[in-house]
Short mmCIF file of C-alpha atoms in Angstrom, two decimals:
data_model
loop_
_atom_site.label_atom_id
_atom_site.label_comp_id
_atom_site.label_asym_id
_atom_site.label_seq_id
_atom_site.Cartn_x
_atom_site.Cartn_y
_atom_site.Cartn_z
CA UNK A 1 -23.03 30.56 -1.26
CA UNK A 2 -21.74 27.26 -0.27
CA UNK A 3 -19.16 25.77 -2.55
CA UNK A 4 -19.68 22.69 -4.54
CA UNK A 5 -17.88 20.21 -3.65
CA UNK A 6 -15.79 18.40 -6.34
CA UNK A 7 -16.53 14.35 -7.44
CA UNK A 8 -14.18 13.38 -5.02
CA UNK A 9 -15.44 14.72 -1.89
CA UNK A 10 -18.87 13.33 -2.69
CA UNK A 11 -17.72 9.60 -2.39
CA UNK A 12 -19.33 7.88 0.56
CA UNK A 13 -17.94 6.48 3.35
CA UNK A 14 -15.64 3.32 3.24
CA UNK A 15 -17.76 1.72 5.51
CA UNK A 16 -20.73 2.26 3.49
CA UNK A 17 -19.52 1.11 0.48
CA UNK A 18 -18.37 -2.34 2.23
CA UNK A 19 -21.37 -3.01 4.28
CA UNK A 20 -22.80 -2.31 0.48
CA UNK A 21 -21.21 -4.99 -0.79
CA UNK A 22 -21.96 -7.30 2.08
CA UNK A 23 -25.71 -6.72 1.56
CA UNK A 24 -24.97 -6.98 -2.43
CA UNK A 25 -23.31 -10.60 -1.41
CA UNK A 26 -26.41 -11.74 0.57
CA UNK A 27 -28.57 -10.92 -2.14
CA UNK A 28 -26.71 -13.08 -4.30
CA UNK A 29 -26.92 -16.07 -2.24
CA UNK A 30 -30.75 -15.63 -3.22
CA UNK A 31 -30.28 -14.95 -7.05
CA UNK A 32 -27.01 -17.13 -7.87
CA UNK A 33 -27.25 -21.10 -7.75
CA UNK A 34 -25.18 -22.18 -5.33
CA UNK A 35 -22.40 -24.63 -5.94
CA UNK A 36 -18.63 -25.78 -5.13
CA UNK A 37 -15.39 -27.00 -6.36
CA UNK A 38 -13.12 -30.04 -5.14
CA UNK A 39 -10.15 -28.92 -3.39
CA UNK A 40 -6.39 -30.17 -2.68
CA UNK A 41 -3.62 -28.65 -0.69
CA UNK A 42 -1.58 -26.32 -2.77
CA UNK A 43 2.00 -27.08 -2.16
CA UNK A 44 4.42 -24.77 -0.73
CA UNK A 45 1.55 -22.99 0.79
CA UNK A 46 -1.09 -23.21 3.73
CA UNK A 47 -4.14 -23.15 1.63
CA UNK A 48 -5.82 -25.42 -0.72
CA UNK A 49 -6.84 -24.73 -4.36
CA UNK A 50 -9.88 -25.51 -6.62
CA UNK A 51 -9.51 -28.28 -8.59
CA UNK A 52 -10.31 -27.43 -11.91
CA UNK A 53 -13.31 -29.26 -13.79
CA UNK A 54 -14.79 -30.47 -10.43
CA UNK A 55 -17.85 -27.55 -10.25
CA UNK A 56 -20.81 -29.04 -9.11
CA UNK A 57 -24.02 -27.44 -8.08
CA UNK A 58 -25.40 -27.65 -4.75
CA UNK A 59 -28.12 -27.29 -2.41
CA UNK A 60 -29.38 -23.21 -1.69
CA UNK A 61 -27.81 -21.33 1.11
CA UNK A 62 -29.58 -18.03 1.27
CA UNK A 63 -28.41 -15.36 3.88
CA UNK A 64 -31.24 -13.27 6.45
CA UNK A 65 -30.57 -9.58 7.89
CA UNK A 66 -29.12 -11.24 10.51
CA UNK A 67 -26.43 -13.13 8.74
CA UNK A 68 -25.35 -10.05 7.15
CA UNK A 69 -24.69 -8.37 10.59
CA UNK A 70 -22.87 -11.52 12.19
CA UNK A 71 -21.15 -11.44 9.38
CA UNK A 72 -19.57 -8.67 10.41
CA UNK A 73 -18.73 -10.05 13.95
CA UNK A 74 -17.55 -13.24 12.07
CA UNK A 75 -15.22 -11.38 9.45
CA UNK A 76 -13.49 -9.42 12.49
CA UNK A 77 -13.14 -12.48 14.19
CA UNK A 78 -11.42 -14.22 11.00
CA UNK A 79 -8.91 -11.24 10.71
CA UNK A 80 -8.16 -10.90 14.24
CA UNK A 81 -4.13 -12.11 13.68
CA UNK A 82 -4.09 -9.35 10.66
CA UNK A 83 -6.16 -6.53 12.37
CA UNK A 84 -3.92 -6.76 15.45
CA UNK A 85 -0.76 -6.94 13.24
CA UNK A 86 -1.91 -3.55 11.54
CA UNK A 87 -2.65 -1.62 14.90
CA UNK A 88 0.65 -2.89 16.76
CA UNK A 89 2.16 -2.15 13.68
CA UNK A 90 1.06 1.95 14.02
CA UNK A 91 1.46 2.24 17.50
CA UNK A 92 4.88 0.72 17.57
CA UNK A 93 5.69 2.83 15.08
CA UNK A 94 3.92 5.86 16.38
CA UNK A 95 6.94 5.63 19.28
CA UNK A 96 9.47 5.52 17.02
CA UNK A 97 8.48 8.64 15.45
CA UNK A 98 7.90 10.23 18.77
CA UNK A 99 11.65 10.07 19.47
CA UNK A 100 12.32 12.30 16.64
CA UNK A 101 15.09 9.82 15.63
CA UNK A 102 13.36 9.32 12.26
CA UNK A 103 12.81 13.21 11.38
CA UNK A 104 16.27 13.68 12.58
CA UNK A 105 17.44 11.03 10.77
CA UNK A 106 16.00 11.98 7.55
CA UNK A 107 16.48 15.73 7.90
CA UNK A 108 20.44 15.20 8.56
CA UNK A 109 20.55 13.38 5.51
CA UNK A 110 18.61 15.38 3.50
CA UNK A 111 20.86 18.47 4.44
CA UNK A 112 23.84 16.61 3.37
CA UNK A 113 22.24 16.07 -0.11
CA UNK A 114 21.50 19.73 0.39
CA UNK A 115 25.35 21.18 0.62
CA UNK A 116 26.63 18.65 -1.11
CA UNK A 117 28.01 19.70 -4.79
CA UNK A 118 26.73 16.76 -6.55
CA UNK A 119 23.93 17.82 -9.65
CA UNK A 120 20.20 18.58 -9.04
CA UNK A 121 19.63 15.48 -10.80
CA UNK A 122 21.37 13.39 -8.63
CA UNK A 123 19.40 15.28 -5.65
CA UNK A 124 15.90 14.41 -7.41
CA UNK A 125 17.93 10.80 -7.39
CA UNK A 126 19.04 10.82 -4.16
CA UNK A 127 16.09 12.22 -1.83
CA UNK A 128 13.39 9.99 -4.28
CA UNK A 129 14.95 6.81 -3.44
CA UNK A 130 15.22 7.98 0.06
CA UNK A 131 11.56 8.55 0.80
CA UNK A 132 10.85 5.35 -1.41
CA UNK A 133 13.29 3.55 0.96
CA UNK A 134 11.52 5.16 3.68
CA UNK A 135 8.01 3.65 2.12
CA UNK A 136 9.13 0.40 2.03
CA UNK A 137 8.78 0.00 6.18
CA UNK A 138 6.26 2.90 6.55
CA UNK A 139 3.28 3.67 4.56
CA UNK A 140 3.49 8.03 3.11
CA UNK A 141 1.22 8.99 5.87
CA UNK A 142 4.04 9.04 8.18
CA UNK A 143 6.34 11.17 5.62
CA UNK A 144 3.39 14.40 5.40
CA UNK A 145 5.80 16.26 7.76
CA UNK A 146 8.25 16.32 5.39
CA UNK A 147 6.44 17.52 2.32
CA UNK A 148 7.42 20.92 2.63
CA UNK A 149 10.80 20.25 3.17
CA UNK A 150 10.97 17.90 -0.19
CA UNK A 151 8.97 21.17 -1.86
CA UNK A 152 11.20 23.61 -0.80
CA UNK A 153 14.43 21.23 -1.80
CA UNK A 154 12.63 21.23 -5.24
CA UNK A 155 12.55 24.91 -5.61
CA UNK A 156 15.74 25.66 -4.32
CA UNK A 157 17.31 23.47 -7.37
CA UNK A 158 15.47 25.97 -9.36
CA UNK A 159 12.33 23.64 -10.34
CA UNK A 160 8.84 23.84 -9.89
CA UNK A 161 6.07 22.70 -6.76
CA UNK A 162 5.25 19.48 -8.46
CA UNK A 163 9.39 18.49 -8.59
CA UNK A 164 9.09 18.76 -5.18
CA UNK A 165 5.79 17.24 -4.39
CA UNK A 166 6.99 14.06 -7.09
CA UNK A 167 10.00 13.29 -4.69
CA UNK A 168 8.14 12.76 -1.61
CA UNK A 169 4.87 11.62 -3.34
CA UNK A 170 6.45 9.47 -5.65
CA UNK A 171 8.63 8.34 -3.89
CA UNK A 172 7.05 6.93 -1.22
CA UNK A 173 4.27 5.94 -2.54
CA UNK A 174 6.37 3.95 -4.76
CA UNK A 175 8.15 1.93 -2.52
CA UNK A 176 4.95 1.39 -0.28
CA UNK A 177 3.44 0.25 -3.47
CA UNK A 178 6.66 -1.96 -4.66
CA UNK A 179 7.85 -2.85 -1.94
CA UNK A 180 8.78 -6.20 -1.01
CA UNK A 181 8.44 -6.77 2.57
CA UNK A 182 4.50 -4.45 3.12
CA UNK A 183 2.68 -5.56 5.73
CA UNK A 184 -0.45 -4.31 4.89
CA UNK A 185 -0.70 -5.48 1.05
CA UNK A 186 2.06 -8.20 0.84
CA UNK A 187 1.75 -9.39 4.45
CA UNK A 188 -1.92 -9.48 4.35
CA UNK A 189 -2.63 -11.15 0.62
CA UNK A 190 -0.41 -14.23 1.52
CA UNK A 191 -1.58 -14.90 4.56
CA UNK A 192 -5.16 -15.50 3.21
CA UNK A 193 -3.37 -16.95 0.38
CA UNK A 194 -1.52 -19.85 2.93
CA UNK A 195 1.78 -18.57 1.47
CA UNK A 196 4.79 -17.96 3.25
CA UNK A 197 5.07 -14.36 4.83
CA UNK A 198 6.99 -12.46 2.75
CA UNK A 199 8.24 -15.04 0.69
CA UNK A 200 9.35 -14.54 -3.33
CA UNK A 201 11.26 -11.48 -2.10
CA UNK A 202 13.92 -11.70 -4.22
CA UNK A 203 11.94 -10.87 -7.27
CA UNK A 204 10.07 -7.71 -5.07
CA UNK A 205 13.27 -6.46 -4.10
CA UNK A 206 14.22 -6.25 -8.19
CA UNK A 207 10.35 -4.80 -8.79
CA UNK A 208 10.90 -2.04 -5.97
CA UNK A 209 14.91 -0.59 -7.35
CA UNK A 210 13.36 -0.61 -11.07
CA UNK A 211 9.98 0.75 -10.02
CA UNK A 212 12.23 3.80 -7.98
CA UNK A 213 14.24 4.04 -11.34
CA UNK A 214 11.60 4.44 -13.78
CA UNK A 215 9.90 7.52 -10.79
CA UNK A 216 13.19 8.80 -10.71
CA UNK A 217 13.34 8.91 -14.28
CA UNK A 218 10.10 10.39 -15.15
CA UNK A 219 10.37 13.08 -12.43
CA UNK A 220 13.87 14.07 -13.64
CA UNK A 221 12.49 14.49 -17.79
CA UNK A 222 9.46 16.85 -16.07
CA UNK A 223 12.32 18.62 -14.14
CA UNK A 224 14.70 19.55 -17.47
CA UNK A 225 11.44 20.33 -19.89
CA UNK A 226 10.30 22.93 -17.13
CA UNK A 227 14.09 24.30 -16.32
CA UNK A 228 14.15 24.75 -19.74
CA UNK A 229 10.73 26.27 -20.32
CA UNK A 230 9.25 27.35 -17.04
CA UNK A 231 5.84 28.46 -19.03
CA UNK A 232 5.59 24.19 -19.16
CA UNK A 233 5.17 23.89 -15.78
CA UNK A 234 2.18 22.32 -15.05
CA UNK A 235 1.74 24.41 -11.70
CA UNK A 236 3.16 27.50 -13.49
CA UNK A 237 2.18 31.07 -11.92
CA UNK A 238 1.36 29.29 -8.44
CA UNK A 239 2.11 31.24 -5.31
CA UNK A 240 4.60 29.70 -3.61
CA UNK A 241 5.23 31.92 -0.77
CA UNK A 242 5.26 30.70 2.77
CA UNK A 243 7.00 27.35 1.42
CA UNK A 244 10.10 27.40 3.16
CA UNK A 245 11.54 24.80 5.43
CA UNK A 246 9.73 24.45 9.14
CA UNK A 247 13.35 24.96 10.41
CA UNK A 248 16.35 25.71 8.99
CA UNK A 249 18.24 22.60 7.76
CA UNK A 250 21.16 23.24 10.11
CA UNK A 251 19.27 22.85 12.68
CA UNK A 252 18.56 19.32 12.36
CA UNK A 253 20.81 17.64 14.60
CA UNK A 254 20.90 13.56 15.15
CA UNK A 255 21.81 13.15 19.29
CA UNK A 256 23.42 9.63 20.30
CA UNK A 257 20.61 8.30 21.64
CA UNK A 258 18.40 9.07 18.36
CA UNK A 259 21.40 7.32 16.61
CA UNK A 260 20.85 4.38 18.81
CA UNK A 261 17.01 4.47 18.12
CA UNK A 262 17.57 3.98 13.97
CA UNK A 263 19.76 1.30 14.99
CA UNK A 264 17.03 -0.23 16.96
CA UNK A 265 14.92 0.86 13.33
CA UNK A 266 17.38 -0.68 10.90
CA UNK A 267 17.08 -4.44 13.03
CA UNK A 268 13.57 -4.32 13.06
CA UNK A 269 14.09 -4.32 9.17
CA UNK A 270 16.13 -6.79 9.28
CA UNK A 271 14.09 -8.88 11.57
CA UNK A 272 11.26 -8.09 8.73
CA UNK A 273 13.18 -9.62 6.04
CA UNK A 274 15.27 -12.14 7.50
CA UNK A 275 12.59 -13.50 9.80
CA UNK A 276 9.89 -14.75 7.46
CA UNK A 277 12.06 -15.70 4.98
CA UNK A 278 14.81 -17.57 6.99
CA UNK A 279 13.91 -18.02 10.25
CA UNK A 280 9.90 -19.50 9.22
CA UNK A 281 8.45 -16.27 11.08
CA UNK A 282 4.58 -15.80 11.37
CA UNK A 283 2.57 -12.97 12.45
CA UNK A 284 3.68 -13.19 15.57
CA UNK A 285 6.95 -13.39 15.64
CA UNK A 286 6.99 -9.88 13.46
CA UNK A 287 4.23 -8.35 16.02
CA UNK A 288 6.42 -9.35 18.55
CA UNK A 289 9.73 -7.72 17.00
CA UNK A 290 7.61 -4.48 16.90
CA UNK A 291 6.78 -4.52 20.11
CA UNK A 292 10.11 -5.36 21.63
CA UNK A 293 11.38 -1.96 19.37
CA UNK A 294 8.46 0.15 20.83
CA UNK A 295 9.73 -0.74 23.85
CA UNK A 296 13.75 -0.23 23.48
CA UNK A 297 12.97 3.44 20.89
CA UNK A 298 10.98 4.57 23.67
CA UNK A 299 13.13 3.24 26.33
CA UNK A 300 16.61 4.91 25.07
CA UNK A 301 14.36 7.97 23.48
CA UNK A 302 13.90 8.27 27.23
CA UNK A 303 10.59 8.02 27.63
CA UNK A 304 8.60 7.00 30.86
CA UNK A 305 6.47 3.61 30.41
CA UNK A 306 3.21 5.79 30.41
CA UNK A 307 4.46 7.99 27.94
CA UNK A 308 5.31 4.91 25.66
CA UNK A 309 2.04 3.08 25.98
CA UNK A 310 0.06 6.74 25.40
CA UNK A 311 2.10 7.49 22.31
CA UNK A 312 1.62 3.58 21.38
CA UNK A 313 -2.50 3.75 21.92
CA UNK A 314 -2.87 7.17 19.87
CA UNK A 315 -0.61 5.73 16.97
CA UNK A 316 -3.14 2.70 16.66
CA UNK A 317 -6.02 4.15 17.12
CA UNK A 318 -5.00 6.24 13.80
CA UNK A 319 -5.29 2.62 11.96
CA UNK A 320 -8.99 1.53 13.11
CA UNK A 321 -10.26 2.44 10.13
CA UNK A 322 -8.05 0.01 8.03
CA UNK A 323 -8.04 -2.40 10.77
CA UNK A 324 -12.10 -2.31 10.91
CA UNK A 325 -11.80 -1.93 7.22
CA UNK A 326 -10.12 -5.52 6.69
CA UNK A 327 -12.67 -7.20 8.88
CA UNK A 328 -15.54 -6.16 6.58
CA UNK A 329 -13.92 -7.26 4.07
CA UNK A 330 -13.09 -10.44 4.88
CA UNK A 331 -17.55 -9.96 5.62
CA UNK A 332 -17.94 -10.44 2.16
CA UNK A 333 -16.11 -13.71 2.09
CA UNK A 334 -18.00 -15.48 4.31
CA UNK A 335 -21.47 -14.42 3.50
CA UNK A 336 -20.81 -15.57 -0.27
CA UNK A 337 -18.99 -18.77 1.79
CA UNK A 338 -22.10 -19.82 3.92
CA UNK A 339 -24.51 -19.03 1.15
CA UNK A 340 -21.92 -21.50 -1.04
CA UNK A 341 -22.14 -19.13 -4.24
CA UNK A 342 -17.97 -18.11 -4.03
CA UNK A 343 -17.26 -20.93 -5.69
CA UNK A 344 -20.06 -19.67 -8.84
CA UNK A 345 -18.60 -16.42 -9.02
CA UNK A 346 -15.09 -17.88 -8.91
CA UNK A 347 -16.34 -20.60 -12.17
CA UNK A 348 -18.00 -17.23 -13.69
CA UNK A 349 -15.32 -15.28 -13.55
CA UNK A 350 -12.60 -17.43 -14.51
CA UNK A 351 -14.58 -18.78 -17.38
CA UNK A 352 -13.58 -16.05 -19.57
CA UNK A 353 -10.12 -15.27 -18.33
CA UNK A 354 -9.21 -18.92 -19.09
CA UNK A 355 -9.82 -18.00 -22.92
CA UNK A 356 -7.08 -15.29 -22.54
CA UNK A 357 -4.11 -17.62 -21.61
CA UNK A 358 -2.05 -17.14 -18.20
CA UNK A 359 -0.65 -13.70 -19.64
CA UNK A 360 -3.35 -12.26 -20.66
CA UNK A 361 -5.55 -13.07 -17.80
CA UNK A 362 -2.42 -11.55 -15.53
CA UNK A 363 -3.12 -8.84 -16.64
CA UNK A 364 -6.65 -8.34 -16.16
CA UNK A 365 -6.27 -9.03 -12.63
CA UNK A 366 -3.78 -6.14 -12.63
CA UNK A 367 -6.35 -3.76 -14.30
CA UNK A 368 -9.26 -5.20 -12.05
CA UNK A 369 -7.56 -4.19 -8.94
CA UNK A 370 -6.81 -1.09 -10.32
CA UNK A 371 -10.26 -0.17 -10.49
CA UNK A 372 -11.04 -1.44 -7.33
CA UNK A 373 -8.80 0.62 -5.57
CA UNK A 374 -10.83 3.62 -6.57
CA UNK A 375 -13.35 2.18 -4.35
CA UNK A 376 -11.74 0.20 -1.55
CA UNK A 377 -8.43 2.24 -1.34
CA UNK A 378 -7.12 0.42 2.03
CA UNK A 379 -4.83 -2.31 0.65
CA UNK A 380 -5.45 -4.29 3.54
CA UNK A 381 -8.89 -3.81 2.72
CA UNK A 382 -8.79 -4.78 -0.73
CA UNK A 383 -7.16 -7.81 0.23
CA UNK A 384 -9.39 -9.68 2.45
CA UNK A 385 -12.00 -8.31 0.17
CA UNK A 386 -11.07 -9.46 -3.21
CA UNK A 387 -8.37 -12.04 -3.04
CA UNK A 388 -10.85 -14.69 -1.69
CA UNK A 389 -11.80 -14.61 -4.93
CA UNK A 390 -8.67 -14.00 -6.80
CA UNK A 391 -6.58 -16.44 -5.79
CA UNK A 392 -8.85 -19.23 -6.17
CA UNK A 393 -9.50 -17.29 -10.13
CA UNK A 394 -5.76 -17.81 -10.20
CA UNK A 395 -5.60 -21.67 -9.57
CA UNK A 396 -8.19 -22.26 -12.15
CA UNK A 397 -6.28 -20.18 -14.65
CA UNK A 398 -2.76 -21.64 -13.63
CA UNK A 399 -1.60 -18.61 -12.09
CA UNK A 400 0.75 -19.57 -8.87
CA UNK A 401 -0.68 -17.74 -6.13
CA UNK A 402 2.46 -15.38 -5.87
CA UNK A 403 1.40 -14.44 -9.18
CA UNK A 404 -1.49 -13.49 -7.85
CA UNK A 405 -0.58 -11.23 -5.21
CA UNK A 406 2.01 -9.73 -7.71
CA UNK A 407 -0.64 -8.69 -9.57
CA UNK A 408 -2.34 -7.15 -6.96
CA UNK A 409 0.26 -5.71 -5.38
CA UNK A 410 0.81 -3.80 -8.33
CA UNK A 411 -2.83 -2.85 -9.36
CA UNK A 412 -3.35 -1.68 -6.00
CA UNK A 413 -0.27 -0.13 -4.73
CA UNK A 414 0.68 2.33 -7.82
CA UNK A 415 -3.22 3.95 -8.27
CA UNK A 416 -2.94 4.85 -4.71
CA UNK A 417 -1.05 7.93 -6.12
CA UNK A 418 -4.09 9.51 -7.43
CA UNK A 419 -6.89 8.35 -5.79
CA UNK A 420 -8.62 11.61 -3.76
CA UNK A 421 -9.93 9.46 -1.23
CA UNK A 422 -6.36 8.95 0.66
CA UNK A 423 -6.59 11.16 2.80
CA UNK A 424 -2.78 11.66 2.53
CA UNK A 425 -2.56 12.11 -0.73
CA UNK A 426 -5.40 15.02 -0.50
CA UNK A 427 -2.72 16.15 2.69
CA UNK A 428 0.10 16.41 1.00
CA UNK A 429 -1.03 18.38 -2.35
CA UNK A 430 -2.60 20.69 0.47
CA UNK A 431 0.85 21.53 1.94
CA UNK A 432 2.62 21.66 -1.27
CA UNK A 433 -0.21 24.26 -2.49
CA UNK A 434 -0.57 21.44 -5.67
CA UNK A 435 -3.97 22.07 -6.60
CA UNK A 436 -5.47 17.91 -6.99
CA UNK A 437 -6.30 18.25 -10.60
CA UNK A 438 -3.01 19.28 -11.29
CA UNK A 439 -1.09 16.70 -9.52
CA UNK A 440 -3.72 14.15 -10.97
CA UNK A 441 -2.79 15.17 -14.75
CA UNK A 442 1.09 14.33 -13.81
CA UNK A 443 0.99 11.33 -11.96
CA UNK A 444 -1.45 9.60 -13.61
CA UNK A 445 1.02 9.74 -16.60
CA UNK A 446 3.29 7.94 -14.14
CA UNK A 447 0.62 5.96 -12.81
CA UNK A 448 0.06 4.00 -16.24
CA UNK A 449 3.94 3.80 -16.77
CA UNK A 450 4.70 2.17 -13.91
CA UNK A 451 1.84 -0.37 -14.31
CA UNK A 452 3.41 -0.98 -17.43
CA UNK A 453 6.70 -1.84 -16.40
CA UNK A 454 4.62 -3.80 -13.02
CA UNK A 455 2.61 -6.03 -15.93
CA UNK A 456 6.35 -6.71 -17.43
CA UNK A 457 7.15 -7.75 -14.21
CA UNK A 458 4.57 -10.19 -14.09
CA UNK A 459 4.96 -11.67 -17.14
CA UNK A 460 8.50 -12.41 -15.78
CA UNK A 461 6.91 -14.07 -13.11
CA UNK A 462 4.50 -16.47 -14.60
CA UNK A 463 6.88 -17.57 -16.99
CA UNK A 464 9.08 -18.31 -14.19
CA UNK A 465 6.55 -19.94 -12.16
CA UNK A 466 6.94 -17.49 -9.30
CA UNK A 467 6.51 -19.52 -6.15
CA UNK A 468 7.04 -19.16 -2.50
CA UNK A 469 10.81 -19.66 -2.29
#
């Protein structure tokens, strides 16, 4: 008898839910009047703004079967700088991993916190903020290796699966999520927003340390309720057999030329912060940085130049989907552009948010892309889909648009923890032997917390008239 599959599983494609929404846009070029707003240059930025008051109604646009398909061609096109970005991003990346520096890296330091005599709190500290660290440059998928060793860290201090799973899990999802310098949320929102690249980063790098804190904190309360009471546990009775390290600890062992290699790693973070935000760096200044430090990891990792661009081509192609996923996206935006009904919607829906005050309507947009994630859980994807319309929602509201990507950034970034269709997140519960309902019921308790404190944040923010600085 075939097993039934649970909700999750049963959610169609990505694809097909875009190219839904693409065909749901052209039929609303039909059935929505078309009209537009007055726009000015928004300063600080690339982009202009609505001008609020200046909707006026215009002659009908309607989009054919074949606009929806060039559409398609046409959204790629638009997205070109960002798609590229994302799949020299992953293959550069995909070298630097191949070296082993990273793993090495990680597992030296992670044996250190092993041995060393400080207390199992400080441990659940220690190797959180280290995979959240790790998150900030890399998104989770590239941490699934070490899930089992985080697991088996987490029952060696005497705790349960989930302790362990939480580290790694929330951890890095965390700082992918909070992070202030992510290319595929951040990077991506303001550069269809005009903004800077990576700019406001001071007030991300204070979002990221107390968005670690309040993981670390939540994790460490779970811990000392089920040390206390192991019946608590909310993966109690599990087998946990087979759940020991893939090698021993010892035998991680960091050579000079790996050591060289995280060098090369820890510029190429520098070159992401300092670049954009000092040195006026674009897209391709950072594509180019990554590609330069493909080159020197795989160079000193000693690797031949064939081995490099193989390792390289396999790394990106693990990112078409995302990549693809952004050009549909961006679909939407232009078949609601040439049918000239965006700027309805954008009157529509700012209509009532402009009854709620700035705050308020904050955070709506939070909760909105909250929701969306559910359904478009590529951040990249959600952002050339949705903040089209968001940031011009923004304007009219008197949200700065760094406001705006705050508040997706943090509606999108902290679901990702339970939503079933991340494929890493289904990965990791797998190798932890965290059954999904189980780790759903404990992070989703984090999940709201965290968006919590995120809202605070952004409350912060528009009363400080966050801007590009």
């Amino acid at each position: 008898m075939e097993q039934k599959k649970k909700w999750y599983e049963r959610m169609p494609h990505i694809f097909v839910l875009l190219f839904s929404l693409i065909v749901f846009a052209a039929v609303l070029t039909w059935l929505v009047p078309a009209g537009t707003f007055e726009r000015q240059p928004i300063e600080g930025t690339r982009a202009e703004g609505v001008i609020p008051g200046t909707y006026h109604v215009v002659e009908q646009n309607p989009a054919g079967v074949m606009d929806v398909f060039k559409s398609i061609i046409q959204g790629m096109d638009a997205s070109s700088s960002i798609i590229f970005m994302i799949l020299i991003a992953s293959g550069s990346f995909a070298v630097i991993t191949a070296t082993g520096a990273l793993e090495n890296g990680l597992g030296v330091m992670l044996n250190r916190l092993q041995k060393s005599k400080i207390p199992s709190v400080a441990v659940i500290w220690g190797v959180t903020f280290l995979f959240s660290a790790f998150g900030i440059m890399v998104g989770p998928e590239i941490q699934i290796p070490f899930t089992i060793v985080s697991v088996a860290i987490g029952l060696g201090l005497g705790y349960d699966l989930m302790v362990g799973l939480a580290m790694i899990m929330g951890g890095g999802y965390v700082g992918f999520a909070a992070a202030p310098i992510n290319p595929s949320t951040i990077g991506t929102a303001q550069i269809i927003g005009g903004l800077p690249y990576y700019s406001g980063i001071g007030l991300r790098w204070v979002f990221w340390v107390v968005s670690t804190v309040v993981t670390c904190i939540f994790i460490t309360i779970y811990a000392q309720k089920i040390k206390r009471n192991p019946e608590k546990s909310l993966v109690y009775g599990l087998d946990t057999s087979g759940l020991g390290f893939s090698k021993s600890f010892d035998e991680y062992r960091l050579t000079k030329r790996q050591g060289l290699i995280l060098v090369v790693f820890l510029a190429l973070f520098g070159c992401f912060v300092l670049g954009p935000t000092k040195l006026g760096w674009y897209l391709e200044e950072i594509s180019a940085c990554l590609l330069i430090a493909a080159l020197v990891s795989g160079y000193i990792g000693g690797s031949s130049t064939n081995e490099i661009i193989n390792t390289f081509i396999k790394g990106a192609s693990g990112m078409i989907l995302p990549a693809f996923t952004v050009g549909m996206g961006r679909s939407i935006q232009i078949v609601l552009n040439e049918g000239v009904v965006l700027d309805t919607i954008i009157n529509a829906i700012a209509a009532p948010l402009s009854t709620m005050g700035k705050y308020g309507a904050g955070a709506v947009l939070v909760l909105v892309h909250t929701v969306i994630n559910f359904f478009i859980p590529s951040g990249s994807g959600q952002a050339a889909t949705m903040m089209p319309i968001m940031f011009p929602v923004g304007d009219m509201i008197g949200l700065t648009r760094q406001c705006s990507v705050l508040a997706f950034q943090i509606g999108d970034g902290f679901s990702n923890l339970i939503v079933p269709t991340l494929g890493a997140v289904i990965a990791m519960c797998g190798l932890a032997k965290v059954p999904f309902d189980r780790w759903f019921r404990f992070a989703s308790k984090l999940v709201a917390i965290l968006t919590v404190v995120g809202i605070g944040f952004l409350m912060v923010a528009i009363s400080i008239n966050y801007g590009p600085f």
